[in-house]
Short mmCIF file of C-alpha atoms and ligand atoms in Angstrom, two decimals:
data_model
loop_
_atom_site.label_atom_id
_atom_site.label_comp_id
_atom_site.label_asym_id
_atom_site.label_seq_id
_atom_site.Cartn_x
_atom_site.Cartn_y
_atom_site.Cartn_z
CA MET A 1 20.99 -23.50 -2.26
CA SER A 2 18.60 -20.30 -2.01
CA HIS A 3 18.28 -20.64 2.00
CA CYS A 4 22.20 -20.00 2.15
CA ILE A 5 23.65 -16.42 3.06
CA ARG A 6 26.15 -15.52 1.45
CA LEU A 7 29.30 -14.10 2.98
CA LEU A 8 30.91 -11.03 2.74
CA SER A 9 34.50 -8.86 3.03
CA ILE A 10 34.09 -5.26 2.94
CA ALA A 11 36.48 -3.83 -0.08
CA ALA A 12 37.99 -0.15 -0.24
CA LYS A 13 34.58 1.13 -0.02
CA PHE A 14 34.18 0.02 4.12
CA SER A 15 38.48 1.55 4.10
CA LEU A 16 40.23 -1.18 6.24
CA LEU A 17 37.53 -2.86 8.05
CA VAL A 18 36.84 -6.43 6.97
CA PHE A 19 34.58 -8.21 9.31
CA LEU A 20 33.43 -11.08 9.40
CA LEU A 21 30.22 -13.91 10.08
CA SER A 22 30.38 -16.10 12.81
CA ALA A 23 28.50 -18.31 10.01
CA VAL A 24 31.64 -18.90 8.84
CA PHE A 25 32.64 -21.09 10.99
CA LEU A 26 29.49 -23.04 10.57
CA CYS A 27 29.18 -23.20 6.33
CA SER A 28 29.19 -26.40 6.07
CA SER A 29 28.75 -26.08 2.68
CA LEU A 30 30.03 -24.70 -0.57
CA SER A 31 27.93 -22.77 -2.61
CA ASP A 32 28.55 -25.86 -6.44
CA ARG A 33 27.41 -22.74 -8.05
CA ASN A 34 30.46 -20.96 -7.39
CA PRO A 35 33.04 -22.22 -5.34
CA GLU A 36 35.77 -19.59 -6.71
CA PHE A 37 33.63 -17.20 -5.05
CA ALA A 38 31.21 -17.74 -2.19
CA LEU A 39 31.11 -19.00 1.15
CA THR A 40 28.04 -20.09 2.07
CA LYS A 41 26.61 -21.30 5.23
CA THR A 42 22.94 -22.99 5.13
CA GLU A 43 20.44 -23.23 8.94
CA GLU A 44 17.59 -24.59 8.01
CA SER A 45 16.89 -25.49 11.52
CA ASP A 46 17.65 -21.89 12.91
CA LEU A 47 15.57 -20.11 10.19
CA LYS A 48 12.23 -21.98 10.78
CA GLU A 49 12.26 -21.19 14.14
CA GLU A 50 12.81 -18.09 14.42
CA LYS A 51 12.09 -17.14 11.26
CA GLY A 52 9.41 -13.08 11.72
CA LYS A 53 9.96 -13.70 15.17
CA GLU A 54 10.48 -10.53 15.46
CA SER A 55 11.92 -7.05 13.55
CA VAL A 56 13.98 -4.41 14.34
CA THR A 57 13.85 -0.76 12.29
CA GLU A 58 14.73 1.63 14.12
CA ASP A 59 18.20 0.65 12.25
CA ASP A 60 16.30 1.49 8.73
CA ALA A 61 15.62 4.59 8.43
CA ASP A 62 19.48 5.47 7.65
CA ALA A 63 20.07 2.59 6.19
CA GLU A 64 22.29 3.65 3.28
CA ASP A 65 25.01 5.73 5.92
CA LEU A 66 25.04 2.44 8.42
CA GLU A 67 28.90 1.29 7.28
CA VAL A 68 28.62 -1.46 10.40
CA PHE A 69 26.28 -3.81 11.71
CA TYR A 70 26.08 -3.31 15.41
CA PRO A 71 25.00 -6.20 16.88
CA THR A 72 22.11 -6.97 19.55
CA ASN A 73 20.56 -9.94 21.51
CA ARG A 74 17.60 -9.33 19.05
CA TRP A 75 17.52 -9.93 15.53
CA GLN A 76 18.62 -7.59 13.49
CA THR A 77 18.23 -6.96 9.54
CA VAL A 78 21.68 -6.02 8.50
CA HIS A 79 21.83 -3.54 5.63
CA PRO A 80 23.45 -4.79 1.73
CA GLY A 81 27.45 -3.49 1.73
CA GLN A 82 27.49 -3.37 5.92
CA ALA A 83 30.03 -5.04 8.42
CA ILE A 84 29.28 -7.39 10.32
CA PRO A 85 30.47 -8.43 12.95
CA ALA A 86 32.36 -11.70 14.12
CA GLY A 87 30.65 -14.69 16.43
CA LEU A 88 27.23 -13.43 15.41
CA HIS A 89 24.08 -15.60 14.59
CA VAL A 90 23.12 -14.87 11.22
CA ARG A 91 19.48 -16.50 10.15
CA LEU A 92 18.03 -15.14 6.40
CA ASN A 93 14.98 -14.07 7.03
CA LEU A 94 12.37 -15.55 4.63
CA GLN A 95 9.43 -13.71 4.94
CA THR A 96 12.10 -11.29 4.22
CA GLY A 97 14.19 -12.20 2.05
CA GLU A 98 17.12 -9.87 3.44
CA LYS A 99 19.82 -11.30 6.04
CA GLU A 100 19.33 -10.34 10.30
CA ALA A 101 21.89 -11.10 12.62
CA LYS A 102 22.20 -11.08 16.88
CA LEU A 103 24.73 -11.65 19.46
CA PRO A 104 25.19 -14.98 20.12
CA ASP A 105 23.08 -16.48 23.89
CA ASN A 106 25.41 -16.92 25.98
CA THR A 107 24.03 -19.14 27.40
CA ASN A 108 22.17 -21.53 24.72
CA GLU A 109 25.58 -24.72 25.39
CA LYS A 110 23.41 -27.03 23.60
CA SER A 111 24.33 -24.75 19.72
CA ASP A 112 27.73 -23.36 20.81
CA MET A 113 27.99 -26.73 20.76
CA LYS A 114 26.93 -27.71 16.97
CA ASP A 115 29.28 -24.68 16.54
CA GLN A 116 31.70 -26.08 17.50
CA LYS A 117 31.21 -29.68 15.69
CA LYS A 118 30.62 -27.31 12.73
CA ARG A 119 34.04 -25.56 12.97
CA LYS A 120 35.70 -28.92 13.10
CA ARG A 121 34.85 -29.65 9.59
CA LEU A 122 36.52 -26.69 8.20
CA ASP A 123 39.19 -26.30 11.10
CA LYS A 124 41.89 -24.17 8.61
CA VAL A 125 39.42 -20.97 9.80
CA ASP A 126 38.78 -22.35 12.70
CA ILE A 127 39.64 -18.17 14.52
CA ASP A 128 39.58 -16.90 17.50
CA SER A 129 37.10 -14.14 17.94
CA ASN A 130 39.07 -12.61 20.49
CA SER A 131 41.96 -10.54 18.56
CA PHE A 132 42.29 -7.64 16.53
CA THR A 133 44.88 -4.36 15.76
CA SER A 134 44.48 -1.28 17.08
CA GLN A 135 44.04 0.84 13.82
CA GLU A 136 41.39 -1.44 12.48
CA LEU A 137 39.40 -0.72 16.20
CA LYS A 138 39.49 2.31 15.76
CA GLU A 139 38.09 2.88 12.23
CA ALA A 140 35.49 0.78 14.31
CA LEU A 141 34.05 2.13 16.85
CA ALA A 142 34.56 5.33 15.44
CA LYS A 143 32.25 4.89 12.99
CA LEU A 144 29.50 3.13 16.29
CA LYS A 145 30.34 6.55 17.87
CA GLU A 146 28.70 8.58 15.06
CA ASN A 147 25.68 5.87 14.60
CA GLU A 148 25.42 5.62 17.97
CA LYS A 149 25.17 9.50 19.57
CA THR A 150 22.06 9.20 20.56
CA LYS A 151 22.71 6.46 23.11
CA SER A 152 23.85 7.22 26.44
CA THR A 153 27.34 6.97 27.27
CA MET A 154 27.38 4.12 29.19
CA GLU A 155 25.46 2.22 26.96
CA VAL A 156 28.67 3.05 23.69
CA LYS A 157 31.16 2.29 26.30
CA ALA A 158 29.28 -1.13 27.48
CA ASN A 159 27.96 -2.38 24.06
CA LEU A 160 31.81 -1.07 21.70
CA GLU A 161 33.38 -3.90 24.61
CA ASP A 162 31.33 -5.81 23.63
CA VAL A 163 32.03 -5.61 19.54
CA ARG A 164 35.45 -5.35 19.97
CA LYS A 165 35.19 -9.05 20.76
CA ARG A 166 34.00 -10.24 18.03
CA PHE A 167 35.93 -8.21 15.42
CA ARG A 168 38.76 -9.77 13.31
CA PRO A 169 42.30 -8.40 11.78
CA ILE A 170 41.73 -8.17 8.15
CA GLU A 171 45.35 -9.83 7.77
CA GLU A 172 44.82 -12.29 9.65
CA LEU A 173 41.69 -13.44 7.76
CA LYS A 174 42.72 -12.81 4.80
CA ALA A 175 45.48 -15.56 4.95
CA GLU A 176 43.54 -17.79 6.31
CA PHE A 177 41.37 -16.95 3.51
CA GLU A 178 43.85 -17.01 1.10
CA GLN A 179 45.44 -20.45 1.98
CA LEU A 180 41.53 -21.72 1.55
CA ASN A 181 41.38 -20.14 -2.13
CA MET A 182 38.31 -18.60 -1.01
CA ARG A 183 37.87 -15.06 -0.71
CA ILE A 184 34.12 -13.88 0.88
CA GLU A 185 32.29 -11.22 -1.37
CA THR A 186 29.73 -9.53 -1.77
CA ASP A 187 27.35 -10.26 -4.08
CA TYR A 188 27.79 -6.72 -5.47
CA GLU A 189 31.80 -7.55 -5.69
CA ILE A 190 30.86 -11.24 -7.11
CA MET A 191 28.64 -9.37 -10.08
CA VAL A 192 31.19 -6.82 -10.44
CA LYS A 193 33.53 -9.51 -11.52
CA LEU A 194 31.23 -11.51 -13.44
CA ILE A 195 30.67 -8.55 -15.82
CA ASN A 196 34.55 -7.26 -16.04
CA LYS A 197 35.49 -10.37 -16.97
CA PHE A 198 32.20 -11.01 -19.36
CA ASN A 199 32.82 -7.82 -20.57
CA SER A 200 37.45 -7.74 -20.79
CA SER A 201 38.73 -8.68 -24.36
CA ASP A 202 40.76 -11.02 -22.93
CA SER A 203 38.46 -12.99 -21.88
CA THR A 204 38.14 -16.13 -23.67
CA LEU A 205 34.01 -17.64 -25.12
CA ASP A 206 34.02 -20.26 -22.90
CA GLU A 207 35.35 -17.59 -19.79
CA LYS A 208 32.74 -15.36 -21.06
CA ILE A 209 29.90 -18.20 -20.68
CA ALA A 210 30.81 -18.89 -17.84
CA ALA A 211 30.65 -15.39 -16.40
CA LEU A 212 26.93 -15.55 -17.30
CA TYR A 213 26.31 -18.36 -15.35
CA ASP A 214 27.09 -17.27 -13.14
CA LEU A 215 24.84 -13.92 -13.19
CA GLU A 216 21.92 -16.08 -14.01
CA TYR A 217 22.50 -17.35 -10.79
CA TYR A 218 23.00 -13.90 -8.16
CA VAL A 219 20.35 -12.26 -10.44
CA HIS A 220 17.54 -13.25 -9.33
CA GLN A 221 17.07 -10.71 -6.50
CA VAL A 222 15.45 -8.80 -7.25
CA ASP A 223 18.53 -6.55 -5.37
CA ASN A 224 21.20 -7.32 -6.82
CA ALA A 225 19.57 -7.18 -10.62
CA LYS A 226 18.41 -3.64 -9.81
CA ASP A 227 23.01 -3.32 -8.91
CA PHE A 228 22.78 -5.03 -12.39
CA LEU A 229 21.43 -3.20 -14.01
CA SER A 230 23.10 0.19 -12.62
CA LEU A 231 26.33 -1.65 -13.31
CA GLY A 232 25.43 -1.43 -17.01
CA GLY A 233 25.24 -5.38 -17.05
CA LEU A 234 21.36 -6.30 -18.24
CA GLN A 235 23.27 -3.16 -21.45
CA LEU A 236 26.03 -6.59 -22.21
CA MET A 237 23.19 -8.73 -22.01
CA ILE A 238 20.63 -6.57 -24.66
CA ASP A 239 24.31 -6.54 -26.62
CA GLY A 240 25.04 -9.96 -26.48
CA LEU A 241 21.71 -11.32 -27.86
CA ASN A 242 22.77 -10.49 -31.53
CA SER A 243 25.92 -12.64 -30.83
CA THR A 244 27.68 -13.93 -34.25
CA GLU A 245 27.49 -16.98 -31.51
CA ALA A 246 24.69 -18.93 -30.95
CA VAL A 247 25.58 -19.79 -26.86
CA MET A 248 26.72 -16.07 -26.35
CA LYS A 249 22.96 -14.66 -27.28
CA GLU A 250 21.62 -18.76 -25.51
CA HIS A 251 23.22 -17.05 -21.67
CA ALA A 252 22.69 -14.00 -22.25
CA ALA A 253 18.88 -14.48 -22.48
CA PHE A 254 19.64 -16.32 -20.37
CA VAL A 255 20.51 -14.27 -17.36
CA LEU A 256 18.27 -12.10 -18.67
CA GLY A 257 14.82 -13.31 -18.51
CA ALA A 258 16.51 -14.06 -14.84
CA ALA A 259 17.01 -9.79 -14.07
CA LEU A 260 13.60 -9.62 -15.62
CA SER A 261 11.15 -12.12 -13.63
CA SER A 262 9.61 -10.03 -11.49
CA ASN A 263 11.56 -6.98 -11.55
CA PRO A 264 9.44 -3.95 -13.46
CA LYS A 265 12.48 -1.82 -12.75
CA VAL A 266 14.52 -4.13 -14.82
CA GLN A 267 11.32 -4.91 -17.11
CA ILE A 268 11.76 -0.97 -17.81
CA GLU A 269 15.09 -0.93 -19.37
CA ALA A 270 14.85 -3.79 -20.94
CA ILE A 271 12.07 -2.68 -23.20
CA GLU A 272 13.76 1.04 -22.79
CA GLY A 273 17.10 -0.86 -23.89
CA GLY A 274 16.17 -3.45 -26.97
CA ALA A 275 15.15 -6.07 -25.96
CA LEU A 276 11.78 -7.00 -27.05
CA GLN A 277 12.78 -6.12 -31.07
CA LYS A 278 15.94 -8.62 -30.27
CA LEU A 279 13.88 -11.52 -27.98
CA LEU A 280 11.77 -11.52 -30.97
CA VAL A 281 14.81 -11.25 -34.15
CA ILE A 282 15.69 -14.93 -32.37
CA LEU A 283 12.47 -16.49 -31.80
CA ALA A 284 11.19 -14.92 -35.76
CA THR A 285 15.04 -16.07 -37.49
CA GLU A 286 16.81 -20.03 -37.83
CA GLN A 287 18.10 -20.33 -34.04
CA PRO A 288 19.52 -23.38 -32.85
CA LEU A 289 16.71 -24.38 -29.97
CA THR A 290 17.87 -23.97 -27.13
CA VAL A 291 18.82 -20.17 -27.91
CA LYS A 292 14.55 -20.03 -29.16
CA LYS A 293 13.89 -21.42 -25.68
CA LYS A 294 15.78 -19.19 -24.19
CA ALA A 295 15.05 -16.31 -25.43
CA LEU A 296 11.29 -17.13 -24.71
CA PHE A 297 12.42 -17.35 -21.32
CA ALA A 298 12.94 -13.92 -21.87
CA LEU A 299 9.88 -13.03 -22.89
CA SER A 300 7.65 -14.39 -20.54
CA SER A 301 8.89 -12.66 -17.95
CA MET A 302 9.36 -9.34 -19.79
CA LEU A 303 5.92 -9.78 -20.46
CA ARG A 304 4.79 -10.86 -17.47
CA HIS A 305 2.69 -8.20 -15.85
CA PHE A 306 3.80 -6.41 -17.25
CA PRO A 307 1.77 -4.47 -19.29
CA TYR A 308 2.99 -1.83 -21.63
CA ALA A 309 5.78 -5.03 -23.36
CA GLN A 310 2.53 -6.55 -23.95
CA GLN A 311 1.63 -3.98 -26.17
CA GLN A 312 4.94 -3.14 -27.53
CA PHE A 313 4.92 -7.43 -28.29
CA LEU A 314 1.28 -6.73 -30.55
CA LYS A 315 2.20 -3.51 -32.03
CA LEU A 316 5.80 -5.62 -33.03
CA GLY A 317 3.53 -8.51 -34.50
CA GLY A 318 5.30 -10.91 -31.60
CA LEU A 319 1.80 -13.49 -31.93
CA GLN A 320 2.03 -14.10 -35.28
CA VAL A 321 6.04 -15.05 -34.37
CA LEU A 322 5.48 -17.21 -31.79
CA ARG A 323 2.55 -18.39 -34.41
CA ASN A 324 5.05 -19.46 -36.94
CA LEU A 325 7.36 -21.64 -34.08
CA PHE A 326 4.24 -24.43 -35.31
CA LYS A 327 5.33 -24.07 -38.54
CA GLU A 328 9.67 -24.43 -37.99
CA LYS A 329 10.17 -27.77 -37.40
CA GLY A 330 12.66 -29.23 -34.16
CA MET A 331 10.79 -26.11 -32.28
CA GLU A 332 7.84 -29.32 -31.14
CA ALA A 333 9.28 -28.43 -27.53
CA LEU A 334 8.00 -25.34 -27.76
CA TYR A 335 4.72 -25.78 -28.20
CA VAL A 336 3.85 -26.07 -24.69
CA ARG A 337 5.97 -23.20 -23.33
CA VAL A 338 4.29 -20.65 -26.28
CA VAL A 339 0.92 -22.39 -25.23
CA THR A 340 1.62 -21.34 -21.53
CA LEU A 341 2.82 -17.76 -22.38
CA LEU A 342 -0.87 -17.16 -23.69
CA TYR A 343 -3.02 -18.53 -20.83
CA ASP A 344 -0.75 -16.82 -18.37
CA LEU A 345 -0.62 -13.33 -20.67
CA ILE A 346 -4.87 -13.65 -20.99
CA MET A 347 -6.03 -15.16 -17.33
CA GLU A 348 -3.43 -11.77 -16.32
CA LYS A 349 -5.90 -9.82 -18.23
CA MET A 350 -9.06 -11.61 -16.74
CA LEU A 351 -8.31 -11.85 -14.21
CA LEU A 352 -7.71 -8.17 -13.56
CA GLU A 353 -10.93 -6.66 -14.83
CA GLY A 354 -13.27 -9.37 -12.62
CA ALA A 355 -10.85 -8.81 -9.47
CA GLN A 356 -11.77 -4.49 -10.94
CA ASN A 357 -12.19 -2.54 -7.45
CA ASN A 358 -12.34 1.32 -6.80
CA GLU A 359 -9.20 2.12 -6.30
CA ASP A 360 -6.52 4.69 -8.69
CA GLN A 361 -4.08 1.97 -8.28
CA MET A 362 -5.68 -1.14 -9.34
CA GLU A 363 -7.62 1.70 -12.38
CA GLU A 364 -4.93 2.15 -14.07
CA LYS A 365 -4.12 -1.29 -14.65
CA VAL A 366 -7.48 -2.01 -15.84
CA GLN A 367 -6.66 1.25 -18.37
CA GLN A 368 -3.10 -0.19 -19.35
CA TYR A 369 -4.59 -3.57 -19.66
CA SER A 370 -7.45 -2.70 -22.26
CA GLN A 371 -4.50 -1.07 -24.39
CA VAL A 372 -3.57 -4.74 -24.91
CA LYS A 373 -5.59 -6.12 -27.68
CA LEU A 374 -4.44 -9.76 -26.86
CA VAL A 375 -7.69 -11.59 -26.78
CA PRO A 376 -8.96 -10.50 -30.83
CA ALA A 377 -5.37 -11.37 -32.51
CA VAL A 378 -4.98 -14.71 -30.79
CA VAL A 379 -8.40 -15.16 -32.95
CA GLU A 380 -7.77 -13.58 -35.99
CA GLN A 381 -4.78 -15.46 -35.96
CA ASP A 382 -6.34 -18.41 -35.51
CA TRP A 383 -5.08 -20.16 -32.02
CA CYS A 384 -7.35 -21.61 -31.49
CA ALA A 385 -7.01 -24.22 -33.30
CA ILE A 386 -3.48 -23.70 -33.02
CA VAL A 387 -3.75 -24.87 -29.14
CA SER A 388 -7.00 -27.48 -29.62
CA ASN A 389 -4.19 -29.24 -32.00
CA LEU A 390 -2.13 -29.76 -28.78
CA LEU A 391 -4.51 -32.11 -26.83
CA ALA A 392 -2.95 -34.21 -29.55
CA LEU A 393 0.03 -34.48 -27.78
CA PRO A 394 1.13 -37.56 -24.87
CA GLU A 395 2.02 -36.28 -22.35
CA HIS A 396 -1.26 -35.71 -18.95
CA ASP A 397 0.80 -32.35 -17.80
CA THR A 398 1.23 -30.99 -21.55
CA ARG A 399 -2.64 -32.16 -21.91
CA GLU A 400 -3.72 -30.10 -19.39
CA LYS A 401 -2.11 -27.67 -19.63
CA VAL A 402 -3.96 -27.29 -23.09
CA LEU A 403 -7.04 -27.87 -21.36
CA LYS A 404 -7.50 -24.79 -18.62
CA THR A 405 -6.16 -22.71 -22.17
CA VAL A 406 -9.34 -24.76 -24.69
CA SER A 407 -10.84 -23.72 -21.57
CA VAL A 408 -10.34 -20.18 -21.01
CA LEU A 409 -10.47 -20.29 -24.14
CA MET A 410 -14.02 -21.75 -24.91
CA THR A 411 -15.67 -18.13 -25.50
CA PHE A 412 -13.97 -16.81 -28.10
CA CYS A 413 -13.18 -19.84 -30.04
CA LYS A 414 -16.53 -21.52 -29.41
CA ASP A 415 -17.62 -21.62 -33.17
CA ARG A 416 -14.58 -23.37 -35.03
CA TYR A 417 -14.18 -25.22 -32.09
CA ARG A 418 -18.34 -26.70 -32.98
CA GLY A 419 -17.20 -27.09 -36.13
CA ASP A 420 -13.68 -29.39 -36.04
CA GLN A 421 -14.41 -32.85 -36.28
CA ARG A 422 -11.25 -33.55 -35.48
CA LEU A 423 -11.73 -31.90 -31.93
CA ASN A 424 -14.46 -33.57 -31.84
CA ILE A 425 -13.01 -37.00 -32.42
CA THR A 426 -9.77 -36.30 -30.15
CA LEU A 427 -11.51 -34.61 -26.94
CA SER A 428 -13.74 -38.19 -27.45
CA MET A 429 -10.37 -40.32 -27.75
CA LEU A 430 -9.21 -38.86 -24.53
CA ARG A 431 -12.26 -39.35 -22.25
CA SER A 432 -12.16 -42.74 -23.04
CA GLU A 433 -9.08 -42.31 -21.90
CA TYR A 434 -9.16 -40.42 -18.26
CA GLU A 435 -11.75 -42.62 -16.94
CA GLU A 436 -10.38 -45.57 -17.13
CA LEU A 437 -7.90 -44.58 -15.57
CA ALA A 438 -9.89 -42.18 -13.72
CA ALA A 439 -11.42 -45.69 -12.14
CA GLU A 440 -7.86 -47.28 -11.84
CA GLU A 441 -7.59 -44.56 -9.83
CA GLN A 442 -10.32 -44.64 -7.59
CA ARG A 443 -9.58 -48.18 -6.89
CA GLU A 444 -6.41 -47.38 -5.12
CA GLY A 445 -8.43 -44.61 -3.80
CA ASP A 446 -7.70 -41.86 -4.55
CA LYS A 447 -10.82 -40.04 -5.07
CA ASP A 448 -10.99 -36.61 -6.07
CA GLY A 449 -7.40 -37.39 -7.47
CA TYR A 450 -5.43 -35.68 -11.64
CA PHE A 451 -7.02 -37.59 -13.78
CA LYS A 452 -10.68 -37.78 -11.94
CA GLU A 453 -9.59 -33.00 -12.65
CA LEU A 454 -8.45 -34.29 -16.19
CA LEU A 455 -11.24 -35.61 -16.76
CA GLY A 456 -14.02 -32.92 -15.59
CA SER A 457 -11.83 -30.42 -18.00
CA ILE A 458 -12.41 -33.11 -20.46
CA ASN A 459 -16.05 -33.11 -19.81
CA THR A 460 -16.88 -29.02 -19.09
CA ILE A 461 -15.18 -28.93 -23.00
CA ILE A 462 -17.60 -31.17 -24.36
CA GLN A 463 -20.63 -29.89 -22.94
CA GLU A 464 -19.89 -26.31 -23.76
CA LEU A 465 -19.45 -27.29 -27.19
CA ARG A 466 -23.71 -29.16 -27.51
C1 NAG B 501 32.91 -2.72 -21.32
O1 NAG B 501 33.21 -2.75 -22.00
C2 NAG B 501 33.83 -1.24 -23.12
C3 NAG B 501 35.05 -1.29 -23.66
O2 NAG B 501 36.49 -1.53 -22.86
C4 NAG B 501 33.66 -0.48 -21.39
O3 NAG B 501 33.23 1.64 -22.32
C5 NAG B 501 31.86 -0.59 -20.88
O4 NAG B 501 32.45 0.34 -20.34
C6 NAG B 501 32.65 -2.01 -20.41
N1 NAG B 501 31.21 -2.08 -20.04
C7 NAG B 501 30.07 -2.19 -18.31
C8 NAG B 501 29.53 -2.20 -18.20
O5 NAG B 501 31.60 -2.17 -17.60
C1 NAG B 502 23.64 -5.34 -32.01
O1 NAG B 502 23.32 -4.27 -32.64
C2 NAG B 502 23.06 -3.54 -32.11
C3 NAG B 502 21.72 -2.64 -32.78
O2 NAG B 502 21.65 -2.93 -32.51
C4 NAG B 502 24.99 -2.94 -32.05
O3 NAG B 502 25.31 -1.68 -31.94
C5 NAG B 502 25.54 -4.23 -31.58
O4 NAG B 502 26.87 -3.31 -32.00
C6 NAG B 502 25.34 -5.39 -32.29
N1 NAG B 502 26.25 -6.40 -31.52
C7 NAG B 502 26.45 -7.13 -31.74
C8 NAG B 502 27.42 -7.78 -30.94
O5 NAG B 502 26.29 -7.65 -32.64
C1 NAG B 503 -18.79 -34.94 -31.94
O1 NAG B 503 -19.71 -35.69 -33.21
C2 NAG B 503 -20.45 -36.08 -33.15
C3 NAG B 503 -21.98 -37.21 -35.02
O2 NAG B 503 -20.64 -37.50 -35.27
C4 NAG B 503 -22.11 -35.64 -32.39
O3 NAG B 503 -22.48 -36.28 -32.44
C5 NAG B 503 -21.25 -35.01 -31.23
O4 NAG B 503 -22.22 -34.87 -30.60
C6 NAG B 503 -20.20 -34.63 -31.35
N1 NAG B 503 -19.55 -33.67 -29.75
C7 NAG B 503 -18.23 -32.62 -29.75
C8 NAG B 503 -18.35 -32.93 -28.07
O5 NAG B 503 -19.25 -32.86 -30.02
#
């Protein structure tokens, strides 16, 4: 699904014209997530083959006022909201995450054949792309002319002729898509609908949850998350965190976590909107595991690479809240997630300090992280033992994560660990277990296997405790 290109129609904002990607014809799969709203297309072979070959920057300068995409024989970026004439090749640039389009190569008969085959699968959408209404054409031409002032008349004429062939009348398209019970929309339009659905007092709880479920999918994308913010969706999620319905809290946290992931702008808005406190309240109070799981997910997204949030988290007693999860029954599923978060936060800071150089920006970052007094709090609350006790868990990948965390904690927890008889026994047992597994692995021909690696970590820890 991640490679799918969502097709678009143009709402009132973009006047009468609806331009359609030829991709519609090629569309061989519908979004399994949200079939009501979106048509999608995957074309992995194209993606691989063409990826990153060239990029045209000419249009990038004034992207905002381009409403019609003007196709050429070269790949060009399609800006959000731009109308795209039918009949184009469209791809998703995996490096930039941007949609790109160009005129199809007429000489490429093979791919035409391929396209035709694909069209047959969606035979109802097999549209003749040579017709258009004069009103629509006029508007399209007017827009193009505005954007083409710098080009010679001849050039423009030739281009217009080309484009003219590719536009489609809106009514015809609409009728055809209504037949298929499909609407082609931009992510933005879809999010507006979902947010309205969620926010409407006419919606049932189930409908609201369904809207959140779909929104989660959209806000993963950085640009969508920013739109989500400007549409007021973020604050609705934050408000949803103190809903009386557990399922509402769970899904609001889920959407929030997705929107926050690696998105500094959203992180800042969310912390200002009070998300951190509310997430901590959920984690600190009696809630179903499913709710706490998603709250922890959102909290992790909020804290990662955001030292200011980490600092506030510590100030608000967040570390203690996480610590208390280990005293609560039924929260075992959260243990490893908490430890992983802790590990990531400690490493984040350590790596930055290790990579210190003289760039100003870097210094500022280091300065910010220096305010995050995570390790002293970790030692004070005796996370050393909480973490090492998790070595008793049976799953290898859990142990792997815990061993990694024990290793980074070693510097601060050494004294504590040296006197820990239980840890001593656990380590010895793990060592024999992994010696056996590593030997077996080796007999099977795997010289640098997984178990050997785990054994190495254990031996290092034992060594350091001597
Ligand atoms: C949600 O609904 C309320 C009341 O109808 C309205 O005032 C508010 O602007 C809506 N929020 C969003 C983000 O649409
Ligand atoms: C959540 O709490 C805030 C204040 O902390 C309040 O304004 C809001 O109405 C509450 N929302 C719900 C759904 O209870
Ligand atoms: C564990 O305890 C034994 C003695 O009881 C000691 O010889 C050994 O070095 C200890 N191992 C570790 C890893 O601390």
